[in-house]
Amino acid sequence: MAFVTRQFIRSLSSSAALHAAIKHVTIIGGGLMGAGIAQVAASTGHSVVLVDTSEDILKKSAKGIESSLKRVAKKKFAEKPEDGEAFIQKILKNISTSTDAASVVQGTDLVVEAIVENLKVKQDLFGALDKAAPEHTIFASNTSSLPIADIASSTARLDRFGGLHFFNPVPMMKLVEVIKAPGTSQQTFDSLLEFSKALGKHPVSCKDTPGFIVNRLLVPYMLEAVRLHERGHGSKEDIDVAMKLGAGYPMGPFELLDYVGLDTSKFIIDGEHFVLSIPRFDVKVLC
């Protein structure tokens, strides 16, 4: 009876911890996306630790965050620069850095991974962190293309694993795709939705399918633009202009490819296996 009681109390404690608001966030990866997520989380009052493999990378990340905040402060406090400086320092105080991920996650509510789009690298990272993080800690990947279920498979917390796909530049882009894998509990999914809202973002619910929503539609569009140009049916410049003026897009497909980066686009395409996962339309059906 005593054992059952202890188990019941433990279950209640775990449930209460999972329902608690996310306050402490660990961001793994000090690149453009990781630093952007760290800035937004710190700006909304969260305690943030930004983790990467070297102090040099972290110094560069911190410098980038401070520069970004200075641009925000310059616009927001144009007539009161002293208030702008206080604004910057208040946010920076919410951010610390570390090269020891296993140590940091021992006291965190949420781990957000924003590293290279390589399945094995992500699995190895989360497999190691799973052994160090508390039971209540939620894991999330910022992957734009890899299946969340595959990344989560290296851990023993499938129910506390989901996707948080932010968009670049993170401080400016309002959208967050919140991905629910087959093993993600509703409790975890709700926590990730609430966290996204707490950041001032607009979350959309996604299933764990190739490309989620945005890239499922966006990447084929960019690939078709490349094919259109390769067939000689339009110059890169004219295709960009046509989509901006004709479809109202802020960027044309080639401008967007350059902005995202051809290397990153290649990672996304390889990860999504678009040739296999997205059917081509039958022209007869469209006629």
Tab-separated table of C-alpha atoms in Angstrom:
chain	number	residue	atom	x	y	z
A	1	MET	CA	0.000	0.000	0.000
A	2	ALA	CA	2.833	2.358	0.873
A	3	PHE	CA	4.461	1.616	-2.501
A	4	VAL	CA	1.223	2.363	-4.349
A	5	THR	CA	0.847	5.615	-2.414
A	6	ARG	CA	4.399	6.698	-3.267
A	7	GLN	CA	3.794	5.878	-6.921
A	8	PHE	CA	0.553	7.860	-6.886
A	9	ILE	CA	2.209	10.896	-5.282
A	10	ARG	CA	5.079	10.645	-7.749
A	11	SER	CA	2.604	10.529	-10.615
A	12	LEU	CA	0.807	13.613	-9.310
A	13	SER	CA	4.105	15.474	-8.895
A	14	SER	CA	5.174	14.599	-12.422
A	15	SER	CA	1.794	15.688	-13.814
A	16	ALA	CA	1.935	18.976	-11.907
A	17	ALA	CA	5.436	19.651	-13.210
A	18	LEU	CA	4.372	19.035	-16.788
A	19	HIS	CA	1.394	21.383	-16.414
A	20	ALA	CA	3.552	24.139	-14.892
A	21	ALA	CA	4.460	27.073	-17.122
A	22	ILE	CA	7.798	26.801	-18.888
A	23	LYS	CA	10.198	29.222	-17.224
A	24	HIS	CA	13.699	27.884	-17.833
A	25	VAL	CA	14.709	27.166	-21.433
A	26	THR	CA	17.871	25.585	-22.797
A	27	ILE	CA	18.688	26.291	-26.441
A	28	ILE	CA	21.149	23.896	-28.059
A	29	GLY	CA	22.896	25.570	-30.986
A	30	GLY	CA	24.237	29.116	-31.071
A	31	GLY	CA	23.727	29.723	-34.781
A	32	LEU	CA	21.285	32.142	-36.369
A	33	MET	CA	18.172	30.200	-35.365
A	34	GLY	CA	19.327	29.243	-31.866
A	35	ALA	CA	20.428	32.784	-31.050
A	36	GLY	CA	17.133	34.152	-32.392
A	37	ILE	CA	15.079	31.756	-30.252
A	38	ALA	CA	17.215	32.662	-27.228
A	39	GLN	CA	16.629	36.383	-27.820
A	40	VAL	CA	12.861	36.022	-28.093
A	41	ALA	CA	12.615	33.746	-25.048
A	42	ALA	CA	14.743	36.126	-22.958
A	43	SER	CA	12.721	39.127	-24.180
A	44	THR	CA	9.552	37.514	-22.813
A	45	GLY	CA	11.007	36.953	-19.354
A	46	HIS	CA	12.232	33.381	-19.663
A	47	SER	CA	15.520	32.288	-18.124
A	48	VAL	CA	17.637	31.102	-21.059
A	49	VAL	CA	20.867	29.155	-21.375
A	50	LEU	CA	22.367	29.094	-24.866
A	51	VAL	CA	24.599	26.074	-25.421
A	52	ASP	CA	27.167	25.327	-28.106
A	53	THR	CA	30.445	23.452	-28.470
A	54	SER	CA	32.854	26.364	-28.062
A	55	GLU	CA	33.159	29.698	-26.277
A	56	ASP	CA	34.063	31.393	-29.572
A	57	ILE	CA	30.730	30.404	-31.101
A	58	LEU	CA	28.865	31.549	-28.000
A	59	LYS	CA	30.655	34.909	-27.968
A	60	LYS	CA	29.634	35.436	-31.582
A	61	SER	CA	26.051	34.451	-30.692
A	62	ALA	CA	25.939	36.865	-27.748
A	63	LYS	CA	27.299	39.671	-29.906
A	64	GLY	CA	24.651	38.980	-32.536
A	65	ILE	CA	21.857	39.019	-29.955
A	66	GLU	CA	23.082	42.299	-28.491
A	67	SER	CA	23.307	43.884	-31.955
A	68	SER	CA	19.776	42.731	-32.733
A	69	LEU	CA	18.474	44.167	-29.450
A	70	LYS	CA	20.203	47.472	-30.155
A	71	ARG	CA	18.307	47.749	-33.437
A	72	VAL	CA	15.041	47.054	-31.619
A	73	ALA	CA	15.871	49.588	-28.877
A	74	LYS	CA	16.825	52.242	-31.428
A	75	LYS	CA	13.344	52.093	-32.939
A	76	LYS	CA	11.437	51.543	-29.720
A	77	PHE	CA	13.232	54.190	-27.635
A	78	ALA	CA	14.246	56.703	-30.298
A	79	GLU	CA	13.666	59.664	-27.983
A	80	LYS	CA	14.921	57.998	-24.784
A	81	PRO	CA	18.194	56.164	-25.502
A	82	GLU	CA	18.821	55.606	-21.786
A	83	ASP	CA	15.585	53.587	-21.587
A	84	GLY	CA	16.755	51.656	-24.623
A	85	GLU	CA	19.972	50.692	-22.876
A	86	ALA	CA	18.043	49.552	-19.794
A	87	PHE	CA	15.773	47.525	-22.093
A	88	ILE	CA	18.793	45.771	-23.644
A	89	GLN	CA	20.484	45.004	-20.328
A	90	LYS	CA	17.291	43.630	-18.792
A	91	ILE	CA	16.964	41.091	-21.606
A	92	LEU	CA	20.656	40.177	-21.677
A	93	LYS	CA	20.503	39.383	-17.951
A	94	ASN	CA	18.070	36.590	-18.814
A	95	ILE	CA	20.655	34.877	-21.054
A	96	SER	CA	23.656	32.839	-19.979
A	97	THR	CA	25.866	30.555	-22.065
A	98	SER	CA	27.499	27.173	-21.575
A	99	THR	CA	29.431	24.468	-23.403
A	100	ASP	CA	28.194	21.753	-21.008
A	101	ALA	CA	24.739	20.729	-22.245
A	102	ALA	CA	24.391	17.716	-19.921
A	103	SER	CA	24.941	19.895	-16.871
A	104	VAL	CA	22.617	22.685	-17.990
A	105	VAL	CA	19.606	20.477	-18.774
A	106	GLN	CA	19.511	19.152	-15.215
A	107	GLY	CA	17.613	22.286	-14.208
A	108	THR	CA	15.578	23.131	-17.300
A	109	ASP	CA	11.896	22.904	-18.224
A	110	LEU	CA	12.367	22.852	-21.999
A	111	VAL	CA	15.202	21.944	-24.345
A	112	VAL	CA	15.000	23.376	-27.860
A	113	GLU	CA	17.524	21.959	-30.320
A	114	ALA	CA	18.602	24.110	-33.267
A	115	ILE	CA	21.641	22.367	-34.722
A	116	VAL	CA	22.589	20.940	-38.131
A	117	GLU	CA	19.887	19.094	-40.112
A	118	ASN	CA	21.431	15.669	-39.622
A	119	LEU	CA	19.311	12.920	-38.097
A	120	LYS	CA	22.120	10.963	-36.429
A	121	VAL	CA	23.674	14.086	-34.901
A	122	LYS	CA	20.303	15.092	-33.446
A	123	GLN	CA	19.619	11.570	-32.173
A	124	ASP	CA	23.024	11.361	-30.493
A	125	LEU	CA	22.475	14.739	-28.839
A	126	PHE	CA	19.018	13.928	-27.469
A	127	GLY	CA	20.082	10.411	-26.446
A	128	ALA	CA	22.774	11.927	-24.227
A	129	LEU	CA	20.542	14.700	-22.861
A	130	ASP	CA	17.777	12.230	-22.040
A	131	LYS	CA	20.005	10.636	-19.415
A	132	ALA	CA	20.712	13.990	-17.737
A	133	ALA	CA	17.413	15.890	-17.921
A	134	PRO	CA	14.717	15.639	-15.206
A	135	GLU	CA	11.578	13.622	-15.856
A	136	HIS	CA	9.403	16.693	-16.438
A	137	THR	CA	11.704	18.304	-19.035
A	138	ILE	CA	10.199	18.615	-22.504
A	139	PHE	CA	12.417	18.114	-25.560
A	140	ALA	CA	11.727	19.910	-28.841
A	141	SER	CA	13.519	20.070	-32.174
A	142	ASN	CA	13.566	23.086	-34.468
A	143	THR	CA	14.063	20.831	-37.483
A	144	SER	CA	12.464	22.043	-40.694
A	145	SER	CA	12.437	18.676	-42.425
A	146	LEU	CA	13.343	15.624	-40.321
A	147	PRO	CA	10.595	13.493	-38.727
A	148	ILE	CA	10.183	14.343	-35.049
A	149	ALA	CA	9.419	10.695	-34.257
A	150	ASP	CA	12.769	9.613	-35.738
A	151	ILE	CA	14.679	12.200	-33.699
A	152	ALA	CA	12.771	11.275	-30.524
A	153	SER	CA	13.447	7.552	-30.988
A	154	SER	CA	16.848	7.920	-29.310
A	155	THR	CA	15.160	8.914	-26.031
A	156	ALA	CA	12.884	7.329	-23.465
A	157	ARG	CA	10.518	10.333	-23.375
A	158	LEU	CA	8.498	10.010	-26.561
A	159	ASP	CA	5.501	11.507	-24.747
A	160	ARG	CA	7.533	14.587	-23.797
A	161	PHE	CA	9.005	15.216	-27.248
A	162	GLY	CA	7.630	17.505	-29.943
A	163	GLY	CA	8.607	19.952	-32.649
A	164	LEU	CA	8.954	23.737	-32.472
A	165	HIS	CA	9.769	25.026	-35.940
A	166	PHE	CA	10.607	28.731	-35.849
A	167	PHE	CA	11.219	30.876	-38.914
A	168	ASN	CA	14.105	33.176	-39.788
A	169	PRO	CA	14.600	35.871	-38.588
A	170	VAL	CA	13.083	34.558	-35.354
A	171	PRO	CA	12.593	37.959	-33.633
A	172	MET	CA	10.525	39.196	-36.583
A	173	MET	CA	8.662	36.134	-37.874
A	174	LYS	CA	5.454	35.491	-35.923
A	175	LEU	CA	4.829	31.903	-36.987
A	176	VAL	CA	5.818	28.772	-35.061
A	177	GLU	CA	4.870	25.325	-36.332
A	178	VAL	CA	4.156	23.132	-33.297
A	179	ILE	CA	4.510	19.491	-34.306
A	180	LYS	CA	2.794	16.601	-32.573
A	181	ALA	CA	4.493	13.287	-33.285
A	182	PRO	CA	2.581	10.014	-32.796
A	183	GLY	CA	4.117	9.601	-29.329
A	184	THR	CA	3.701	13.223	-28.172
A	185	SER	CA	1.222	13.504	-25.312
A	186	GLN	CA	-1.569	16.065	-25.480
A	187	GLN	CA	-0.168	17.559	-22.292
A	188	THR	CA	3.223	18.146	-23.917
A	189	PHE	CA	1.655	19.474	-27.096
A	190	ASP	CA	-0.470	21.951	-25.113
A	191	SER	CA	2.625	23.091	-23.183
A	192	LEU	CA	4.468	23.774	-26.438
A	193	LEU	CA	1.505	25.711	-27.816
A	194	GLU	CA	1.322	27.821	-24.648
A	195	PHE	CA	5.067	28.415	-24.698
A	196	SER	CA	4.855	29.646	-28.299
A	197	LYS	CA	2.077	32.049	-27.341
A	198	ALA	CA	4.097	33.249	-24.340
A	199	LEU	CA	6.844	34.206	-26.804
A	200	GLY	CA	4.364	36.415	-28.634
A	201	LYS	CA	4.237	34.028	-31.572
A	202	HIS	CA	1.303	32.615	-33.513
A	203	PRO	CA	1.480	28.815	-33.302
A	204	VAL	CA	-0.112	26.463	-35.820
A	205	SER	CA	-0.696	22.778	-35.090
A	206	CYS	CA	1.085	20.311	-37.362
A	207	LYS	CA	1.254	16.571	-37.772
A	208	ASP	CA	4.632	14.886	-38.072
A	209	THR	CA	4.565	14.733	-41.871
A	210	PRO	CA	7.282	15.685	-44.418
A	211	GLY	CA	7.786	19.453	-44.411
A	212	PHE	CA	4.996	19.995	-41.864
A	213	ILE	CA	2.889	22.815	-43.424
A	214	VAL	CA	5.099	25.641	-44.695
A	215	ASN	CA	7.920	23.666	-46.264
A	216	ARG	CA	5.519	21.051	-47.605
A	217	LEU	CA	4.104	23.838	-49.782
A	218	LEU	CA	7.113	26.134	-50.094
A	219	VAL	CA	9.888	23.769	-51.163
A	220	PRO	CA	8.031	22.251	-54.154
A	221	TYR	CA	7.253	25.825	-55.233
A	222	MET	CA	10.958	26.733	-55.151
A	223	LEU	CA	11.932	23.509	-56.927
A	224	GLU	CA	9.386	24.134	-59.668
A	225	ALA	CA	10.831	27.631	-60.151
A	226	VAL	CA	14.268	26.069	-60.685
A	227	ARG	CA	12.812	23.591	-63.197
A	228	LEU	CA	11.005	26.433	-64.978
A	229	HIS	CA	14.292	28.305	-65.359
A	230	GLU	CA	16.195	25.172	-66.408
A	231	ARG	CA	13.654	24.560	-69.192
A	232	GLY	CA	14.313	28.080	-70.433
A	233	HIS	CA	10.764	29.231	-69.720
A	234	GLY	CA	11.810	32.281	-67.733
A	235	SER	CA	14.833	34.103	-66.354
A	236	LYS	CA	15.478	34.028	-62.598
A	237	GLU	CA	14.784	37.751	-62.441
A	238	ASP	CA	11.501	37.550	-64.359
A	239	ILE	CA	10.281	34.584	-62.288
A	240	ASP	CA	10.979	36.516	-59.088
A	241	VAL	CA	9.239	39.649	-60.368
A	242	ALA	CA	6.253	37.623	-61.620
A	243	MET	CA	5.665	35.991	-58.241
A	244	LYS	CA	6.084	39.236	-56.319
A	245	LEU	CA	3.831	41.362	-58.508
A	246	GLY	CA	1.442	38.647	-59.661
A	247	ALA	CA	1.039	36.560	-56.492
A	248	GLY	CA	1.849	39.204	-53.892
A	249	TYR	CA	4.817	37.309	-52.451
A	250	PRO	CA	7.370	39.478	-50.586
A	251	MET	CA	10.213	37.519	-52.224
A	252	GLY	CA	10.491	35.582	-55.441
A	253	PRO	CA	11.549	31.905	-55.289
A	254	PHE	CA	15.179	32.572	-56.255
A	255	GLU	CA	15.497	35.433	-53.777
A	256	LEU	CA	14.079	33.100	-51.155
A	257	LEU	CA	16.512	30.314	-52.051
A	258	ASP	CA	19.393	32.755	-51.648
A	259	TYR	CA	17.998	34.009	-48.344
A	260	VAL	CA	17.496	30.518	-46.894
A	261	GLY	CA	20.812	29.352	-48.344
A	262	LEU	CA	21.283	26.709	-51.018
A	263	ASP	CA	22.982	24.385	-48.527
A	264	THR	CA	20.099	24.629	-46.059
A	265	SER	CA	17.576	24.179	-48.872
A	266	LYS	CA	19.412	21.028	-49.954
A	267	PHE	CA	19.255	19.655	-46.386
A	268	ILE	CA	15.508	20.323	-46.293
A	269	ILE	CA	14.887	18.686	-49.669
A	270	ASP	CA	16.935	15.620	-48.765
A	271	GLY	CA	15.207	15.358	-45.410
A	272	GLU	CA	11.726	15.569	-46.839
A	273	HIS	CA	12.251	13.209	-49.792
A	274	PHE	CA	9.915	15.394	-51.808
A	275	VAL	CA	10.182	13.321	-54.952
A	276	LEU	CA	8.708	10.355	-53.078
A	277	SER	CA	6.402	12.034	-50.558
A	278	ILE	CA	4.630	14.660	-52.641
A	279	PRO	CA	2.560	13.408	-55.599
A	280	ARG	CA	2.694	15.209	-58.916
A	281	PHE	CA	-0.614	16.466	-60.265
A	282	ASP	CA	-2.242	14.606	-63.124
A	283	VAL	CA	-2.616	17.155	-65.934
A	284	LYS	CA	-5.817	15.427	-67.109
A	285	VAL	CA	-7.453	16.143	-63.762
A	286	LEU	CA	-6.589	19.832	-64.019
A	287	CYS	CA	-7.857	20.280	-67.585
